[in-house]
Amino acid sequence: MLKGFVFDLDGVITDTARYHYEAWKHVAQEEAGITINESVNEQLKGLSRMDSLETILKFGHKENRYTDTEKAVMASEKNDYYLKLIKNMTPKDILPGMKDFLKALHEAGYRASIASASKNAPTIIDRLGLTTSFDGIVDPSLLKKGKPDPEIFERAAELLQFDNSEVVGLEDASAGIAGINAAGQFSVGIGDKTILKDADLIFPSTADVDLKAIEKAFND
Ligand code: B16
Ligand code: MG
């Protein structure tokens, strides 16, 4: 029986990818002389902060150039820049349709939690005015592995005290869909169906996400 929903944050509830991009672009250029582009940014979606930095350094052929301390400084500098950018986020930054979808699922008696790789998720949820919409937010610093490992989605179901078979996971990244599937949850992809082909159900955009359609597909 369907009881709850597990949400990815970036790309599902709000679009922070553009802020991550702006912040990484600045730090990669200033600190490492690496110019990143949109296609590098695509690869960073869903990755942890340090994994994002490693991906950027590899792209610039500088993966062995810096010590762990230097990398920690770069990651922290990126986060300071990013925090300045997200400071101005408001409820207007909730992606189309998601406010109504959250309202509909609560009215139907479902519960929801957040499975985001971002350590800034609680701040972002607060800025969006959605703190009371979620019964829990997974702390990514406690995880052993990132997406596509199922761990974050399993923790998110545990926060709701539901079995994996009782929840739906929503994701915009293929690594996230892989994690939801590996956790044994019903996966809903939001975005390009060729990229998210392994999802149990796909909607082209957040504005199309429909509770009745999810319930129907879940019960089929
Ligand atoms: P932070 P998600 C992810 O969010 C982003 O997609 C990814 O680009 C970012 O590096 C990661 O959060 C970590 O974020 O630096 O704020 O801890 O898609 O899992 O909600
Ligand atoms: Mg995402």
Short mmCIF file of C-alpha atoms and ligand atoms in Angstrom, two decimals:
data_model
loop_
_atom_site.label_atom_id
_atom_site.label_comp_id
_atom_site.label_asym_id
_atom_site.label_seq_id
_atom_site.Cartn_x
_atom_site.Cartn_y
_atom_site.Cartn_z
CA MET A 1 0.00 0.00 0.00
CA LEU A 2 1.27 3.45 -0.88
CA LYS A 3 2.00 5.50 2.25
CA GLY A 4 4.64 8.12 1.48
CA PHE A 5 6.83 10.08 -0.90
CA VAL A 6 10.59 10.57 -0.95
CA PHE A 7 11.75 13.68 -2.81
CA ASP A 8 15.01 14.64 -4.40
CA LEU A 9 15.48 18.41 -3.99
CA ASP A 10 17.48 19.94 -6.83
CA GLY A 11 15.50 19.53 -10.06
CA VAL A 12 12.37 18.25 -8.32
CA ILE A 13 11.38 20.85 -5.72
CA THR A 14 13.55 23.74 -6.91
CA ASP A 15 16.29 24.52 -9.40
CA THR A 16 19.52 24.95 -7.45
CA ALA A 17 21.64 23.50 -10.29
CA ARG A 18 22.12 26.98 -11.78
CA TYR A 19 23.46 28.30 -8.45
CA HIS A 20 25.77 25.29 -8.01
CA TYR A 21 26.98 25.97 -11.57
CA GLU A 22 27.61 29.65 -10.97
CA ALA A 23 29.50 28.92 -7.73
CA TRP A 24 31.61 26.09 -9.20
CA LYS A 25 32.33 28.13 -12.32
CA HIS A 26 33.73 30.95 -10.19
CA VAL A 27 35.84 28.73 -7.89
CA ALA A 28 37.11 26.41 -10.66
CA GLN A 29 38.29 29.42 -12.66
CA GLU A 30 39.76 31.41 -9.77
CA GLU A 31 41.43 28.57 -7.88
CA ALA A 32 42.34 26.02 -10.56
CA GLY A 33 42.17 27.90 -13.86
CA ILE A 34 39.54 25.46 -15.12
CA THR A 35 36.70 26.74 -17.29
CA ILE A 36 33.66 24.52 -16.85
CA ASN A 37 30.68 24.39 -19.21
CA GLU A 38 27.02 23.30 -19.07
CA SER A 39 27.87 19.72 -19.96
CA VAL A 40 30.23 19.45 -16.95
CA ASN A 41 27.44 20.93 -14.83
CA GLU A 42 25.09 18.17 -15.99
CA GLN A 43 27.50 15.59 -14.57
CA LEU A 44 27.50 17.34 -11.17
CA LYS A 45 23.77 16.89 -10.58
CA GLY A 46 23.17 14.69 -7.54
CA LEU A 47 26.91 14.36 -6.74
CA SER A 48 28.19 15.34 -3.28
CA ARG A 49 30.25 18.55 -2.95
CA MET A 50 33.61 16.74 -2.88
CA ASP A 51 32.66 14.38 -5.71
CA SER A 52 31.64 17.45 -7.74
CA LEU A 53 35.07 19.01 -7.14
CA GLU A 54 36.84 15.77 -8.13
CA THR A 55 34.77 15.66 -11.34
CA ILE A 56 35.75 19.27 -12.18
CA LEU A 57 39.46 18.67 -11.48
CA LYS A 58 39.38 15.55 -13.65
CA PHE A 59 37.71 17.54 -16.43
CA GLY A 60 40.60 20.05 -16.19
CA HIS A 61 43.21 17.22 -16.04
CA LYS A 62 44.25 18.41 -12.58
CA GLU A 63 42.98 15.52 -10.48
CA ASN A 64 46.37 14.88 -8.85
CA ARG A 65 47.42 18.53 -8.50
CA TYR A 66 45.96 19.41 -5.08
CA THR A 67 46.26 18.15 -1.50
CA ASP A 68 43.17 17.14 0.48
CA THR A 69 43.50 20.37 2.50
CA GLU A 70 43.60 22.48 -0.66
CA LYS A 71 40.56 20.65 -1.99
CA ALA A 72 38.70 21.20 1.28
CA VAL A 73 39.44 24.94 1.01
CA MET A 74 38.10 25.03 -2.57
CA ALA A 75 34.94 23.15 -1.57
CA SER A 76 34.37 25.50 1.32
CA GLU A 77 34.94 28.55 -0.88
CA LYS A 78 32.40 27.18 -3.36
CA ASN A 79 29.89 26.67 -0.57
CA ASP A 80 30.36 30.25 0.75
CA TYR A 81 29.69 31.57 -2.76
CA TYR A 82 26.71 29.23 -3.18
CA LEU A 83 25.22 30.28 0.18
CA LYS A 84 25.29 33.92 -0.93
CA LEU A 85 23.41 32.97 -4.11
CA ILE A 86 20.69 30.94 -2.38
CA LYS A 87 20.14 33.62 0.26
CA ASN A 88 17.68 35.35 -2.06
CA MET A 89 15.56 32.24 -2.71
CA THR A 90 11.87 32.59 -1.86
CA PRO A 91 8.72 30.42 -2.19
CA LYS A 92 8.57 31.75 -5.78
CA ASP A 93 11.51 29.44 -6.53
CA ILE A 94 9.44 26.29 -6.00
CA LEU A 95 9.28 24.53 -9.37
CA PRO A 96 5.91 24.70 -11.21
CA GLY A 97 3.25 22.37 -9.84
CA MET A 98 5.18 21.13 -6.82
CA LYS A 99 3.43 23.28 -4.21
CA ASP A 100 0.04 21.93 -5.37
CA PHE A 101 1.39 18.38 -5.57
CA LEU A 102 2.65 18.58 -1.96
CA LYS A 103 -0.70 19.98 -0.85
CA ALA A 104 -2.59 17.19 -2.66
CA LEU A 105 -0.50 14.42 -1.14
CA HIS A 106 -0.89 15.78 2.39
CA GLU A 107 -4.64 16.14 1.92
CA ALA A 108 -4.73 12.50 0.80
CA GLY A 109 -2.97 11.50 4.06
CA TYR A 110 0.50 10.70 2.69
CA ARG A 111 3.76 11.74 4.36
CA ALA A 112 6.92 13.03 2.69
CA SER A 113 10.68 13.25 3.27
CA ILE A 114 13.72 14.64 1.46
CA ALA A 115 16.56 12.54 -0.01
CA SER A 116 19.00 15.19 -1.23
CA ALA A 117 22.79 14.97 -1.51
CA SER A 118 22.89 18.62 -0.43
CA LYS A 119 24.04 19.56 3.07
CA ASN A 120 22.18 22.83 2.48
CA ALA A 121 18.80 21.12 1.98
CA PRO A 122 17.31 22.27 5.34
CA THR A 123 18.25 25.91 4.56
CA ILE A 124 16.75 25.70 1.06
CA ILE A 125 13.53 24.04 2.27
CA ASP A 126 13.23 26.83 4.87
CA ARG A 127 13.76 29.57 2.27
CA LEU A 128 11.07 27.97 0.11
CA GLY A 129 8.65 28.02 3.06
CA LEU A 130 8.24 24.23 2.89
CA THR A 131 9.55 23.15 6.31
CA THR A 132 6.14 21.89 7.48
CA SER A 133 5.61 19.99 4.20
CA PHE A 134 8.25 17.39 5.09
CA ASP A 135 8.39 14.95 7.98
CA GLY A 136 12.13 14.49 7.66
CA ILE A 137 15.28 15.43 5.74
CA VAL A 138 18.10 12.88 5.40
CA ASP A 139 21.44 14.19 6.68
CA PRO A 140 23.83 13.36 3.79
CA SER A 141 26.90 13.67 6.06
CA LEU A 142 25.83 10.39 7.75
CA LEU A 143 25.80 8.40 4.51
CA LYS A 144 28.51 5.95 3.45
CA LYS A 145 27.76 6.24 -0.26
CA GLY A 146 26.09 8.76 -2.55
CA LYS A 147 23.58 8.24 -5.36
CA PRO A 148 23.27 5.86 -7.28
CA ASP A 149 23.65 3.85 -4.05
CA PRO A 150 20.18 3.23 -2.54
CA GLU A 151 21.27 4.27 0.98
CA ILE A 152 19.88 7.85 0.92
CA PHE A 153 16.46 6.65 -0.30
CA GLU A 154 16.36 3.86 2.29
CA ARG A 155 17.12 6.40 5.06
CA ALA A 156 14.40 8.71 3.71
CA ALA A 157 11.80 5.88 3.94
CA GLU A 158 13.03 5.04 7.45
CA LEU A 159 12.49 8.66 8.53
CA LEU A 160 8.83 8.14 7.61
CA GLN A 161 8.85 4.72 9.32
CA PHE A 162 7.64 3.10 6.10
CA ASP A 163 8.96 0.10 4.18
CA ASN A 164 10.63 0.77 0.83
CA SER A 165 7.72 -1.02 -0.84
CA GLU A 166 5.34 1.59 0.62
CA VAL A 167 6.98 4.70 -0.82
CA VAL A 168 7.40 6.48 -4.13
CA GLY A 169 10.72 8.20 -4.90
CA LEU A 170 10.83 11.25 -7.20
CA GLU A 171 14.03 12.14 -9.06
CA ASP A 172 15.26 14.16 -12.03
CA ALA A 173 18.64 12.39 -12.41
CA SER A 174 19.31 8.90 -13.76
CA ALA A 175 21.66 8.13 -10.83
CA GLY A 176 18.76 8.94 -8.51
CA ILE A 177 16.35 6.68 -10.39
CA ALA A 178 18.94 3.88 -10.15
CA GLY A 179 19.14 4.45 -6.37
CA ILE A 180 15.35 4.44 -5.93
CA ASN A 181 15.03 1.23 -7.96
CA ALA A 182 17.86 -0.43 -6.01
CA ALA A 183 16.10 0.52 -2.75
CA GLY A 184 13.01 -1.35 -3.95
CA GLN A 185 10.88 1.80 -4.11
CA PHE A 186 8.54 2.83 -6.93
CA SER A 187 10.46 5.34 -9.06
CA VAL A 188 9.03 8.46 -10.65
CA GLY A 189 11.30 10.31 -13.06
CA ILE A 190 10.85 13.98 -13.92
CA GLY A 191 12.43 15.02 -17.22
CA ASP A 192 13.68 13.45 -20.43
CA LYS A 193 12.32 9.90 -20.92
CA THR A 194 15.41 8.76 -22.78
CA ILE A 195 17.63 9.73 -19.81
CA LEU A 196 15.18 8.47 -17.15
CA LYS A 197 14.18 5.31 -19.05
CA ASP A 198 14.56 3.04 -15.99
CA ALA A 199 11.89 4.89 -13.99
CA ASP A 200 8.58 3.10 -13.29
CA LEU A 201 6.71 6.25 -14.33
CA ILE A 202 7.96 9.41 -16.07
CA PHE A 203 6.59 12.95 -16.26
CA PRO A 204 8.19 15.43 -18.70
CA SER A 205 8.25 18.27 -16.13
CA THR A 206 7.33 19.07 -12.52
CA ALA A 207 4.15 20.78 -13.78
CA ASP A 208 2.95 17.39 -15.11
CA VAL A 209 3.41 15.43 -11.87
CA ASP A 210 0.00 14.04 -10.98
CA LEU A 211 -0.97 12.22 -7.77
CA LYS A 212 -3.81 10.21 -9.32
CA ALA A 213 -1.54 8.96 -12.13
CA ILE A 214 1.11 7.92 -9.58
CA GLU A 215 -1.47 6.09 -7.43
CA LYS A 216 -2.80 4.30 -10.49
CA ALA A 217 0.65 3.22 -11.73
CA PHE A 218 1.71 2.20 -8.20
CA ASN A 219 -1.34 -0.05 -7.80
CA ASP A 220 -1.23 -1.59 -11.30
P1 B16 B 1 25.85 20.84 -1.32
P2 B16 B 1 20.15 16.86 -5.02
C1 B16 B 1 22.66 17.87 -5.08
O1 B16 B 1 21.30 18.00 -4.79
C2 B16 B 1 23.00 18.68 -6.31
O2 B16 B 1 22.32 18.15 -7.43
C3 B16 B 1 24.49 18.59 -6.57
O3 B16 B 1 24.84 19.34 -7.72
C4 B16 B 1 25.26 19.10 -5.34
O4 B16 B 1 26.66 18.99 -5.53
C5 B16 B 1 24.84 18.28 -4.13
O5 B16 B 1 23.42 18.39 -3.96
C6 B16 B 1 25.56 18.69 -2.86
O6 B16 B 1 25.15 19.97 -2.48
O7 B16 B 1 27.15 21.35 -1.81
O8 B16 B 1 24.82 21.92 -1.07
O9 B16 B 1 26.02 19.92 -0.11
O10 B16 B 1 19.87 16.79 -6.50
O11 B16 B 1 20.64 15.54 -4.44
O12 B16 B 1 18.99 17.44 -4.24
MG MG B 2 18.21 16.26 -8.48
#
